[in-house]
Coordinates of C-alpha atoms in Angstrom, one line a residue:
M1 CA -32.6 -18.9 -5.8
A2 CA -29.4 -18.0 -3.9
K3 CA -29.4 -14.4 -2.8
A4 CA -26.6 -13.1 -0.6
I5 CA -26.0 -9.7 0.9
L6 CA -22.4 -9.1 1.9
Y7 CA -20.8 -6.2 3.9
I8 CA -17.1 -5.5 3.4
A9 CA -14.7 -4.7 6.3
V10 CA -11.0 -3.7 5.8
V11 CA -8.3 -4.7 8.3
L12 CA -5.0 -3.0 7.6
L13 CA -1.7 -4.1 9.1
A14 CA 1.7 -2.6 8.3
I15 CA 0.5 0.0 5.8
P16 CA 2.7 3.0 4.9
L17 CA 1.9 6.3 6.5
R18 CA -0.3 8.6 4.5
A19 CA -1.8 5.7 2.5
E20 CA -5.5 5.2 2.1
I21 CA -7.0 1.8 1.3
S22 CA -10.3 1.5 -0.5
V23 CA -12.5 -1.5 -1.3
S24 CA -15.1 -1.2 -4.0
P25 CA -18.0 -1.9 -3.8
K26 CA -18.6 -1.5 -0.1
R27 CA -21.8 -3.5 -0.2
V28 CA -22.6 -6.4 -2.5
H29 CA -26.0 -7.8 -3.4
L30 CA -25.9 -11.1 -5.3
R31 CA -29.1 -12.4 -6.8
G32 CA -29.3 -15.8 -8.3
P33 CA -26.8 -18.7 -8.4
E34 CA -25.0 -17.4 -11.5
S35 CA -24.4 -13.9 -10.2
S36 CA -21.0 -12.7 -9.1
Q37 CA -19.1 -9.6 -8.0
Q38 CA -15.5 -8.7 -8.3
L39 CA -14.0 -6.6 -5.5
L40 CA -11.4 -3.9 -6.3
V41 CA -8.9 -3.0 -3.6
T42 CA -6.7 0.1 -4.1
R43 CA -4.2 2.1 -2.2
S44 CA -3.9 5.8 -2.7
Q45 CA -0.5 7.3 -1.5
S46 CA 1.1 10.6 -2.6
G47 CA -1.5 11.0 -5.4
R48 CA -0.7 7.5 -6.8
L49 CA -3.3 4.8 -7.1
T50 CA -2.1 1.1 -6.8
D51 CA -4.3 -2.0 -7.4
L52 CA -4.0 -4.3 -4.4
T53 CA -6.8 -6.7 -5.4
R54 CA -4.6 -9.7 -5.8
E55 CA -2.2 -8.8 -3.0
V56 CA -4.6 -8.8 -0.1
A57 CA -6.2 -11.7 1.7
Y58 CA -10.0 -12.2 1.9
E59 CA -12.0 -13.9 4.6
I60 CA -15.8 -14.5 4.6
A61 CA -17.6 -14.8 7.9
S62 CA -20.2 -17.2 6.7
P63 CA -18.7 -19.5 4.0
K64 CA -22.0 -21.3 3.6
I65 CA -23.6 -18.0 2.3
A66 CA -21.0 -17.1 -0.4
S67 CA -17.5 -17.8 -1.5
I68 CA -14.6 -15.5 -2.4
D69 CA -11.5 -16.5 -4.2
A70 CA -7.9 -15.3 -3.9
D71 CA -8.6 -12.7 -6.6
G72 CA -11.6 -11.1 -4.9
L73 CA -14.4 -12.7 -6.9
I74 CA -17.5 -13.3 -4.8
Q75 CA -20.2 -15.9 -5.7
P76 CA -23.4 -16.7 -3.8
L77 CA -24.0 -20.2 -2.3
A78 CA -27.2 -19.7 -0.3
E79 CA -29.6 -17.0 0.8
G80 CA -28.4 -14.9 3.7
K81 CA -26.1 -12.1 4.9
S82 CA -22.4 -12.2 5.8
H83 CA -19.3 -10.0 6.1
I84 CA -16.0 -10.1 4.2
V85 CA -12.8 -9.0 5.8
V86 CA -10.0 -7.8 3.5
R87 CA -6.5 -8.0 5.1
Q88 CA -3.3 -6.3 4.0
G89 CA 0.0 -7.0 5.7
D90 CA 0.9 -9.8 8.1

């Protein structure tokens, strides 16, 4: 049974001042080969919330443990732990 534990890190480049980026959930536990988890990336600026989930880039440290697609959907591939980096900007 594939079981992956993933930790999320956010790398921000060229973000507007007074903007806060949030990734949810911060920690992912996937149990079983058919499990999955969708990440949600938002920016809060001047009281306005913007969905950036499909505008950021995702990178997984151990691609043998889990996969993540361009839309932020994570799926387990093997047992283990890894980190995901979320990048916004160049």
